[in-house]
Coordinates of C-alpha atoms and ligand atoms in Angstrom, one line a residue:
M1 CA 10.1 -22.9 -20.8
A2 CA 8.4 -19.5 -20.4
E3 CA 10.6 -16.5 -19.9
T4 CA 10.8 -15.4 -16.2
F5 CA 9.8 -12.0 -14.9
Y6 CA 10.7 -11.0 -11.3
I7 CA 9.4 -7.8 -9.8
T8 CA 9.7 -6.6 -6.3
T9 CA 8.4 -3.7 -4.1
P10 CA 10.3 -2.4 -1.1
I11 CA 9.4 -4.3 2.1
Y12 CA 7.5 -1.9 4.3
Y13 CA 8.2 -0.9 7.8
V14 CA 5.6 -2.2 10.3
N15 CA 5.7 0.8 12.7
D16 CA 2.5 2.2 11.2
V17 CA -0.5 1.5 9.0
P18 CA -0.1 1.5 5.2
H19 CA -0.7 4.7 3.3
I20 CA -0.8 6.0 -0.3
G21 CA 3.0 5.7 -0.7
H22 CA 3.0 2.0 0.0
A23 CA 0.0 1.4 -2.1
Y24 CA 1.5 3.3 -5.1
T25 CA 4.6 1.1 -5.5
T26 CA 2.6 -2.0 -4.9
I27 CA -0.1 -1.1 -7.4
A28 CA 2.5 -0.2 -10.1
A29 CA 4.3 -3.5 -9.5
D30 CA 1.0 -5.4 -9.6
V31 CA 0.1 -3.9 -13.0
L32 CA 3.4 -4.9 -14.5
A33 CA 3.1 -8.4 -12.9
R34 CA -0.4 -8.8 -14.3
Y35 CA 0.7 -7.5 -17.7
H36 CA 3.6 -9.9 -18.0
R37 CA 1.4 -12.8 -16.9
T38 CA -1.0 -12.1 -19.8
C39 CA 2.1 -12.1 -22.1
G40 CA 2.7 -15.6 -21.0
R41 CA 5.7 -15.0 -18.8
D42 CA 6.6 -17.0 -15.7
V43 CA 6.1 -14.1 -13.3
H44 CA 7.1 -13.8 -9.7
F45 CA 5.9 -10.8 -7.8
L46 CA 7.3 -10.2 -4.3
T47 CA 6.2 -7.8 -1.6
G48 CA 6.5 -8.0 2.2
T49 CA 7.4 -6.3 5.4
D50 CA 10.6 -5.0 7.1
E51 CA 10.2 -5.8 10.7
H52 CA 13.5 -5.4 12.6
G53 CA 15.5 -2.4 13.8
Q54 CA 15.3 0.5 16.1
K55 CA 12.4 2.3 14.5
I56 CA 10.1 -0.8 15.0
A57 CA 11.5 -1.5 18.5
Q58 CA 10.7 2.1 19.5
A59 CA 7.2 2.1 18.0
A60 CA 6.4 -1.2 19.8
Q61 CA 7.7 0.2 23.1
E62 CA 5.5 3.3 22.7
Q63 CA 2.5 1.1 22.4
N64 CA 3.5 -1.3 25.2
L65 CA 3.9 -4.2 22.8
E66 CA 6.6 -6.6 21.9
P67 CA 8.0 -5.8 18.5
I68 CA 6.6 -9.0 17.0
E69 CA 3.1 -8.3 18.4
L70 CA 3.2 -4.9 16.7
A71 CA 4.5 -6.5 13.5
D72 CA 1.8 -9.2 13.5
R73 CA -0.9 -6.5 13.8
V74 CA 0.4 -4.2 11.2
V75 CA 1.2 -7.0 8.7
E76 CA -2.5 -8.0 8.9
G77 CA -3.4 -4.4 7.8
F78 CA -1.0 -4.7 4.9
R79 CA -2.4 -8.0 3.8
Q80 CA -5.9 -6.8 4.0
L81 CA -5.2 -3.7 2.0
W82 CA -3.4 -5.7 -0.7
R83 CA -6.4 -8.0 -0.9
K84 CA -8.8 -5.1 -1.3
L85 CA -6.6 -3.5 -3.9
Q86 CA -6.5 -6.8 -5.8
I87 CA -2.7 -7.1 -5.5
S88 CA -1.6 -10.4 -7.1
N89 CA 1.7 -10.9 -5.3
D90 CA 3.1 -14.5 -5.5
D91 CA 4.8 -14.3 -2.1
F92 CA 4.8 -12.1 1.0
I93 CA 8.1 -12.1 2.9
R94 CA 8.5 -11.0 6.5
T95 CA 12.0 -10.4 7.7
S96 CA 11.0 -12.1 11.0
Q97 CA 10.3 -15.4 9.3
P98 CA 12.7 -18.2 10.0
R99 CA 13.3 -18.7 6.2
H100 CA 14.8 -15.2 6.1
E101 CA 16.6 -15.3 9.4
K102 CA 18.3 -18.6 8.6
Q103 CA 19.6 -17.3 5.2
M104 CA 20.7 -14.0 6.6
T105 CA 23.0 -15.8 9.0
Q106 CA 24.4 -17.8 6.1
I107 CA 24.8 -14.7 4.0
I108 CA 26.7 -12.8 6.7
T109 CA 28.9 -15.9 7.4
K110 CA 29.8 -16.0 3.8
L111 CA 30.7 -12.3 3.8
I112 CA 32.9 -12.8 6.8
E113 CA 34.6 -15.8 5.2
R114 CA 35.3 -13.7 2.2
D115 CA 36.9 -10.9 4.3
E116 CA 34.2 -8.5 3.4
I117 CA 33.4 -7.6 7.0
Y118 CA 35.7 -6.3 9.8
L119 CA 35.2 -4.8 13.3
G120 CA 35.4 -1.0 13.4
H121 CA 34.0 2.0 15.1
Y122 CA 31.4 4.5 14.2
E123 CA 30.9 7.9 15.7
G124 CA 28.4 10.1 14.0
W125 CA 24.8 10.7 13.3
Y126 CA 21.9 8.3 12.8
S127 CA 18.3 8.8 11.5
V128 CA 16.0 6.4 13.3
T129 CA 13.1 7.1 10.9
Q130 CA 15.2 6.2 7.9
E131 CA 17.4 3.8 9.8
Q132 CA 20.4 5.5 8.2
F133 CA 23.9 6.5 9.2
V134 CA 24.3 10.2 8.2
N135 CA 27.6 11.8 7.6
D136 CA 28.6 15.0 9.3
T137 CA 28.3 17.3 6.2
E138 CA 24.8 16.0 5.4
A139 CA 23.8 16.2 9.1
A140 CA 24.9 19.8 9.3
E141 CA 23.3 20.7 6.0
H142 CA 19.9 19.7 7.4
D143 CA 20.4 21.2 10.8
Y144 CA 20.9 17.8 12.4
K145 CA 17.5 16.7 11.4
C146 CA 16.6 13.8 9.1
A147 CA 16.4 15.0 5.5
V148 CA 13.2 12.9 4.9
S149 CA 11.2 13.0 8.1
G150 CA 12.6 16.2 9.7
K151 CA 13.0 14.4 13.0
P152 CA 16.2 15.1 15.1
L153 CA 19.2 12.9 14.3
Q154 CA 20.7 10.8 17.0
R155 CA 24.3 11.0 18.0
V156 CA 25.8 7.5 18.2
K157 CA 29.2 6.2 19.2
E158 CA 29.5 2.5 18.9
A159 CA 31.6 -0.5 17.8
N160 CA 30.2 -1.9 14.6
Y161 CA 31.1 -4.5 12.1
F162 CA 31.7 -2.8 8.7
F163 CA 31.2 -4.0 5.2
R164 CA 34.0 -3.1 2.8
L165 CA 31.7 -1.0 0.5
S166 CA 34.7 1.2 -0.5
R167 CA 36.1 -1.8 -2.4
Y168 CA 33.3 -1.7 -4.9
G169 CA 33.1 1.8 -6.1
D170 CA 35.0 1.2 -9.3
R171 CA 33.2 -2.0 -10.1
L172 CA 29.8 -0.3 -9.6
L173 CA 30.8 2.6 -11.8
D174 CA 31.9 0.2 -14.5
H175 CA 28.5 -1.6 -14.2
L176 CA 26.7 1.7 -14.5
D177 CA 28.7 2.6 -17.6
K178 CA 27.8 -0.7 -19.2
H179 CA 24.2 -0.8 -18.0
K180 CA 22.5 2.5 -18.6
D181 CA 19.1 1.0 -17.5
F182 CA 20.4 -0.2 -14.2
V183 CA 18.8 2.8 -12.5
K184 CA 15.8 4.6 -13.8
P185 CA 14.6 7.3 -14.5
Q186 CA 17.7 8.9 -16.1
A187 CA 17.9 11.7 -13.6
R188 CA 18.2 9.1 -10.7
F189 CA 20.9 7.3 -12.7
N190 CA 22.9 10.5 -13.0
E191 CA 22.4 11.3 -9.3
V192 CA 23.8 7.8 -8.3
Y193 CA 26.6 8.0 -10.8
S194 CA 28.0 11.3 -9.6
R195 CA 27.8 10.3 -6.0
V196 CA 29.5 6.9 -6.6
K197 CA 32.2 8.8 -8.5
E198 CA 33.0 10.7 -5.3
G199 CA 34.0 7.4 -3.8
L200 CA 32.3 5.0 -1.3
R201 CA 33.0 4.6 2.4
D202 CA 32.7 1.4 4.3
L203 CA 29.3 0.8 5.8
A204 CA 28.5 -0.1 9.4
I205 CA 26.3 -3.2 9.1
S206 CA 25.7 -4.2 12.7
R207 CA 24.3 -2.5 15.8
P208 CA 25.7 -3.4 19.2
S209 CA 22.9 -2.2 21.5
L210 CA 19.8 -3.3 19.7
D211 CA 18.1 -6.6 20.5
W212 CA 15.3 -6.5 17.9
G213 CA 17.1 -8.0 14.9
I214 CA 19.0 -11.0 13.6
R215 CA 22.2 -11.8 15.5
M216 CA 25.6 -11.4 13.9
P217 CA 26.7 -15.1 13.6
N218 CA 30.2 -14.3 14.8
D219 CA 29.2 -12.0 17.6
P220 CA 25.8 -12.4 19.3
G221 CA 26.3 -9.1 21.0
H222 CA 25.4 -7.4 17.7
T223 CA 22.4 -7.5 15.5
I224 CA 22.6 -7.1 11.7
Y225 CA 21.9 -3.6 10.6
V226 CA 18.3 -3.5 9.5
W227 CA 19.0 -2.3 5.9
V228 CA 21.3 -5.2 5.1
D229 CA 18.7 -7.5 6.7
A230 CA 16.0 -5.9 4.6
L231 CA 17.8 -5.7 1.2
C232 CA 18.6 -9.4 1.3
N233 CA 14.9 -10.2 1.3
Y234 CA 14.9 -10.0 -2.5
I235 CA 17.1 -13.1 -2.7
T236 CA 16.1 -14.9 0.5
A237 CA 12.5 -15.0 -0.7
L238 CA 13.9 -17.0 -3.7
N239 CA 15.8 -19.4 -1.4
Y240 CA 19.1 -17.9 -2.4
T241 CA 21.1 -20.3 -0.2
D242 CA 19.6 -23.4 -1.9
Q243 CA 19.6 -21.9 -5.4
A244 CA 16.9 -24.4 -6.3
D245 CA 13.6 -23.9 -8.0
K246 CA 12.7 -20.3 -7.2
W247 CA 16.2 -19.1 -7.9
R248 CA 15.3 -19.2 -11.6
Y249 CA 13.7 -15.8 -11.1
W250 CA 16.9 -14.0 -10.2
P251 CA 18.1 -11.5 -11.4
A252 CA 15.0 -9.3 -10.8
D253 CA 13.7 -7.6 -13.9
F254 CA 12.4 -4.6 -11.9
Q255 CA 12.9 -3.5 -8.4
F256 CA 10.4 -0.7 -7.7
I257 CA 11.3 1.8 -4.9
G258 CA 10.6 5.3 -3.8
K259 CA 13.3 8.0 -4.5
D260 CA 14.2 8.3 -0.8
I261 CA 15.6 4.8 -0.7
L262 CA 17.6 5.0 -3.9
W263 CA 21.1 5.0 -2.3
F264 CA 20.4 1.7 -0.5
H265 CA 19.1 0.0 -3.6
A266 CA 21.3 1.5 -6.3
V267 CA 24.6 1.5 -4.3
I268 CA 24.6 -0.7 -1.2
W269 CA 22.5 -3.5 -2.6
P270 CA 24.5 -4.1 -5.8
C271 CA 27.8 -3.9 -3.8
L272 CA 26.5 -6.5 -1.4
L273 CA 25.5 -8.7 -4.4
M274 CA 28.9 -8.2 -5.9
A275 CA 30.5 -9.3 -2.7
L276 CA 28.4 -12.4 -2.7
D277 CA 29.1 -13.0 -6.4
V278 CA 25.5 -12.7 -7.3
E279 CA 24.3 -11.2 -10.6
L280 CA 22.8 -7.7 -10.2
P281 CA 19.2 -6.8 -10.8
R282 CA 18.3 -5.5 -14.3
C283 CA 16.6 -2.3 -13.2
V284 CA 16.1 -0.4 -10.0
F285 CA 13.2 2.0 -10.8
A286 CA 12.7 4.9 -8.3
H287 CA 9.4 6.6 -8.4
G288 CA 8.5 10.0 -7.1
W289 CA 6.6 11.1 -4.0
W290 CA 3.0 12.1 -3.5
T291 CA 1.9 15.2 -1.7
H292 CA -1.6 15.8 -0.6
D293 CA -3.3 19.1 -1.6
G294 CA 0.1 20.5 -2.3
Q295 CA 1.5 19.6 1.1
K296 CA 4.0 17.0 2.2
M297 CA 2.3 14.2 4.1
S298 CA 3.3 13.7 7.7
K299 CA 2.2 12.2 10.9
S300 CA 2.2 15.5 12.6
L301 CA -0.1 17.0 10.0
G302 CA -2.2 13.9 10.0
N303 CA -2.7 14.3 6.3
F304 CA -1.8 10.9 4.8
V305 CA -4.1 9.8 2.1
D306 CA -5.7 6.6 3.3
P307 CA -6.4 4.2 0.4
A308 CA -9.1 2.5 2.4
E309 CA -11.3 5.6 2.2
Y310 CA -11.3 5.6 -1.6
L311 CA -11.7 1.8 -1.8
D312 CA -14.9 1.8 0.2
T313 CA -16.5 4.5 -2.0
Y314 CA -15.1 3.8 -5.4
G315 CA -13.8 0.2 -5.3
P316 CA -10.2 -0.7 -6.0
D317 CA -9.9 0.2 -9.6
A318 CA -10.5 4.0 -9.6
F319 CA -7.7 4.4 -7.0
R320 CA -5.4 2.1 -9.0
Y321 CA -6.2 4.0 -12.2
F322 CA -5.8 7.5 -10.7
L323 CA -2.3 6.9 -9.2
L324 CA -0.9 5.6 -12.4
R325 CA -2.7 8.0 -14.8
E326 CA -2.1 11.2 -12.9
V327 CA 1.7 11.3 -12.8
P328 CA 4.4 9.8 -14.9
F329 CA 6.1 7.1 -12.8
G330 CA 9.3 8.6 -11.6
R331 CA 7.9 12.1 -11.1
D332 CA 6.5 13.6 -7.9
G333 CA 2.7 14.2 -7.9
D334 CA -0.1 15.7 -6.0
F335 CA -3.2 13.9 -4.8
S336 CA -6.4 15.9 -4.4
D337 CA -10.0 14.9 -4.3
E338 CA -10.8 17.3 -7.1
S339 CA -8.4 15.7 -9.5
F340 CA -9.4 12.3 -8.4
L341 CA -13.0 13.0 -9.0
R342 CA -12.4 14.7 -12.3
R343 CA -10.6 11.7 -13.7
Y344 CA -13.1 9.3 -12.2
N345 CA -16.1 11.0 -13.8
T346 CA -14.7 12.0 -17.1
E347 CA -12.2 9.2 -18.0
L348 CA -13.7 6.3 -16.2
G349 CA -17.4 7.3 -16.0
N350 CA -17.8 9.0 -19.4
D351 CA -15.1 7.6 -21.7
V352 CA -15.0 3.9 -20.5
G353 CA -18.2 3.4 -18.6
N354 CA -20.5 5.1 -21.1
L355 CA -18.9 3.4 -24.0
L356 CA -19.7 0.1 -22.5
S357 CA -23.3 1.0 -21.6
R358 CA -24.0 2.6 -25.0
T359 CA -22.7 -0.5 -26.7
T360 CA -24.4 -3.2 -24.6
N361 CA -27.6 -1.1 -24.7
M362 CA -27.7 -0.9 -28.4
I363 CA -26.7 -4.5 -29.0
E364 CA -29.5 -5.6 -26.6
R365 CA -32.1 -3.3 -28.3
Y366 CA -31.2 -3.6 -31.9
C367 CA -29.5 -7.1 -32.2
Q368 CA -31.3 -9.3 -29.7
G369 CA -28.3 -9.2 -27.4
K370 CA -25.9 -10.8 -29.8
V371 CA -22.8 -9.3 -31.4
P372 CA -23.5 -8.9 -35.1
K373 CA -21.2 -9.5 -38.1
R374 CA -18.3 -7.3 -39.0
G375 CA -19.8 -6.7 -42.5
Q376 CA -18.5 -4.2 -45.1
I377 CA -16.2 -1.6 -43.7
T378 CA -15.7 2.1 -44.6
A379 CA -13.2 4.7 -43.8
D380 CA -14.7 5.1 -40.3
E381 CA -14.2 1.5 -39.4
N382 CA -10.7 1.5 -40.9
A383 CA -9.7 4.4 -38.7
L384 CA -11.0 2.7 -35.6
E385 CA -9.5 -0.7 -36.5
K386 CA -6.1 1.0 -37.0
T387 CA -6.2 2.6 -33.6
G388 CA -7.1 -0.9 -32.2
R389 CA -4.4 -2.7 -34.1
E390 CA -1.7 -0.3 -33.0
L391 CA -2.7 -0.5 -29.3
A392 CA -0.8 -3.7 -28.4
D393 CA 2.5 -2.2 -29.6
H394 CA 1.9 1.2 -27.9
V395 CA 1.1 -0.5 -24.6
D396 CA 4.0 -2.9 -24.8
R397 CA 6.5 -0.2 -25.5
A398 CA 5.2 2.1 -22.8
L399 CA 5.2 -0.7 -20.2
A400 CA 8.7 -1.8 -21.1
E401 CA 9.8 1.6 -19.8
C402 CA 7.3 1.7 -16.9
K403 CA 5.5 4.5 -18.5
F404 CA 2.1 3.6 -17.0
H405 CA 0.5 7.0 -17.8
T406 CA 1.5 6.7 -21.5
A407 CA 0.1 3.2 -21.7
L408 CA -3.2 4.4 -20.2
E409 CA -3.3 7.4 -22.5
A410 CA -3.0 5.1 -25.5
I411 CA -5.7 2.7 -24.1
L412 CA -8.1 5.6 -23.3
G413 CA -7.3 6.8 -26.8
L414 CA -9.1 3.8 -28.1
A415 CA -12.2 4.6 -25.9
A416 CA -12.2 8.1 -27.2
A417 CA -11.9 6.9 -30.8
A418 CA -14.8 4.5 -30.3
N419 CA -17.0 7.2 -28.7
R420 CA -16.2 9.5 -31.6
Y421 CA -17.0 6.7 -34.0
I422 CA -20.4 6.2 -32.4
D423 CA -21.1 10.0 -32.7
A424 CA -20.0 9.9 -36.4
T425 CA -21.9 6.8 -37.5
E426 CA -25.0 7.5 -35.4
P427 CA -26.2 3.9 -35.0
F428 CA -29.4 5.0 -33.1
K429 CA -30.4 6.8 -36.3
L430 CA -29.6 3.8 -38.5
A431 CA -31.8 1.7 -36.3
K432 CA -34.8 3.9 -37.2
Q433 CA -34.4 3.1 -40.9
S434 CA -36.1 0.1 -42.3
D435 CA -34.0 -0.6 -45.4
S436 CA -31.6 -3.5 -45.5
A437 CA -28.5 -1.3 -46.3
S438 CA -29.1 0.7 -43.0
R439 CA -29.6 -2.6 -41.1
E440 CA -26.3 -3.9 -42.4
R441 CA -24.6 -0.7 -41.7
L442 CA -26.0 -0.7 -38.1
E443 CA -24.7 -4.2 -37.6
T444 CA -21.2 -3.3 -38.8
V445 CA -21.1 -0.3 -36.5
L446 CA -22.2 -2.3 -33.4
Y447 CA -19.7 -5.0 -34.2
H448 CA -17.0 -2.4 -34.2
C449 CA -18.2 -0.9 -30.9
A450 CA -18.3 -4.3 -29.2
E451 CA -14.8 -5.1 -30.5
A452 CA -13.4 -1.8 -29.3
V453 CA -14.9 -2.4 -25.9
R454 CA -13.5 -5.9 -25.7
L455 CA -10.0 -4.8 -26.8
L456 CA -10.1 -1.9 -24.4
S457 CA -11.0 -4.2 -21.5
V458 CA -8.0 -6.5 -22.4
F459 CA -5.5 -3.7 -22.1
L460 CA -7.2 -2.1 -19.1
S461 CA -7.4 -5.4 -17.1
P462 CA -3.9 -5.3 -15.6
F463 CA -4.7 -1.8 -14.4
M464 CA -8.3 -2.4 -13.3
P465 CA -8.8 -6.1 -12.9
A466 CA -12.1 -6.1 -11.0
S467 CA -13.9 -3.8 -13.4
M468 CA -12.7 -5.5 -16.5
E469 CA -14.0 -8.8 -15.1
K470 CA -17.4 -7.1 -15.0
V471 CA -17.0 -6.0 -18.6
W472 CA -16.2 -9.6 -19.5
Q473 CA -19.3 -10.8 -17.8
Q474 CA -21.4 -8.3 -19.8
L475 CA -19.7 -9.6 -23.0
C476 CA -20.2 -13.2 -21.8
W477 CA -16.6 -13.7 -22.6
E478 CA -15.6 -16.7 -20.6
Q479 CA -12.1 -17.4 -22.0
A480 CA -11.0 -13.8 -21.4
G481 CA -8.8 -14.6 -18.5
Q482 CA -7.2 -17.7 -20.1
M483 CA -6.2 -16.2 -23.4
S484 CA -2.7 -15.0 -24.1
L485 CA -2.3 -11.4 -25.0
D486 CA -1.1 -12.4 -28.4
E487 CA -4.6 -13.7 -29.2
S488 CA -6.8 -11.5 -27.1
G489 CA -4.9 -8.3 -27.8
R490 CA -5.5 -8.5 -31.5
W491 CA -8.2 -6.5 -33.2
G492 CA -11.0 -8.8 -34.4
A493 CA -10.8 -11.6 -31.8
L494 CA -14.5 -11.1 -30.8
P495 CA -16.7 -13.7 -32.5
S496 CA -20.0 -12.5 -33.9
G497 CA -22.9 -14.1 -32.2
T498 CA -21.4 -13.6 -28.7
V499 CA -24.2 -12.9 -26.3
V500 CA -24.1 -9.5 -24.6
R501 CA -25.8 -8.8 -21.3
K502 CA -26.1 -5.2 -20.1
G503 CA -25.1 -4.6 -16.5
P504 CA -25.1 -1.8 -14.0
P505 CA -22.8 1.2 -14.8
L506 CA -19.2 0.4 -14.2
F507 CA -18.2 3.8 -12.8
P508 CA -21.4 5.5 -11.6
R509 CA -21.2 9.3 -11.5
M510 CA -20.1 10.7 -8.2
D511 CA -20.3 14.3 -7.0
K512 CA -18.0 14.1 -4.0
K513 CA -16.2 11.6 -1.9
Ligands
MSP601 N1 11.6 -0.6 5.0 C1 12.1 0.3 4.0 C2 12.3 -0.4 2.7 C3 13.2 -1.6 2.7 S1 13.3 -2.3 1.2 C4 14.6 -3.4 1.3 C5 11.1 1.5 3.9 N2 9.9 1.3 4.2 S2 8.8 2.4 4.3 O1 7.6 1.7 4.7 O2 9.2 3.5 5.0 O3 8.6 3.0 2.8 C6 8.3 2.2 1.8 C7 8.1 3.0 0.5 O4 7.1 4.0 0.6 C8 9.4 3.7 0.0 O5 9.6 3.3 -1.3 C9 9.0 5.2 0.0 O6 9.5 5.9 -1.0 C10 7.5 5.1 -0.2 N3 6.8 6.3 0.2 C11 6.7 6.8 1.5 N4 6.0 8.0 1.4 C12 5.7 8.3 0.1 C13 5.0 9.3 -0.5 N5 4.5 10.3 0.1 N6 4.8 9.1 -1.9 C14 5.2 8.0 -2.6 N7 5.9 7.1 -2.0 C15 6.3 7.2 -0.7 O7 11.6 2.5 3.4

């Protein structure tokens, strides 16, 4: 049986339309899911929407809608964007679905039976935008405003059911000591570690005055706190309570999140799992945040980067590429049209696109559109082949650590090497000679160009699936999608005689958006 690989994104709130932040995590997860599929793994890629809670109830009320009506609308927008971005998720969970609600009831019942939940009282601050209880010190530090959204905190005084989070501090520390990869990147691990060391407090996990949620099974006057409801999606989507079939994917290999929701995923989530006696995920990876032209994106500034704008002009792949190339996953980054366009024109247009068109052009003109033989190789070919042969390893190592930018750097390194190789070997000059040695040399050179393009396309395809399909059409390479990376990622897999058909430029030059 194939090794499983389970990757998740956060489930997104349905109070508003998707933006670059949602797209970022989802694209990164998609790349990894696609990559592991090409490696032959049994991949499960989950995304979805977080639909309950005060924030959604308020947004619906402002628009004179029932929360579920708002959710239905916004979910459609998410699904559409994921289709356009070529997201290959295997499942899409909505917390309003009966499959989730039913299991949540069972999960809470189990926690009650295990004495993990008790009735208590909360008096303090609450951030509706983050759906988060905020302690007094933190509230005062941020002038009683939400540290993430800047919106005023709410004062609440209510009876709640509490989860005995404080029981799990030592066990979590022990887990962190033994699993240094549990939280990535390292700086986030350290942050979590030192906060857990200060001790954990029990967590309110129900809201008494909120209707839009799943009822507490022991007390229908309360709904389950939205974060507990949301976190459990990662296991309810696998039918946790049946533990059949899809349960084989647990524990998750990677749970991708943004840095603002680290506490929930790296502390509350594992403690809930421990209380349920469920194995912990292998890695929670927190990425950084994007700013736009150096500014934080916010509703009031109206400066959210809308992925749809870029998709319409450039297609899905340039956007996918840019987000993962521009910033190391885990760091903050800035989005600007200038840097987007620069990478688009130079790296995609010149390095990748031109390499393909130069190669297919020459093979059509000089070799009747068929990939020639490899022939006798020289130091130039040796160097190019070496770069090609080392690529699989470089990419694999980088992706094992979610270093998307490093993987792309290595892949684009092959494009650069191939372009340099063409400049050094000057096949267009060789084509003008009539002797047989030059002819043979020309064929060897063009074989190497075609093979470099093919190999490049194999490793770029998880990042830019739509464009690489086009490359495969130009190379008339029908089995491309079905081959395992073991075969297709090896230098030399391109048979001579393959028909090549030139196509339109992959990434036509653009001057502005
Ligand atoms: N519903 C919760 C997650 C529950 S998961 C059990 C939630 N949803 S969200 O829609 O507000 O945010 C989803 C993700 O978008 C978070 O990971 C967050 O970090 C990310 N981003 C929001 N703004 C962002 C940027 N400006 N840049 C990068 N990512 C950002 O939180």
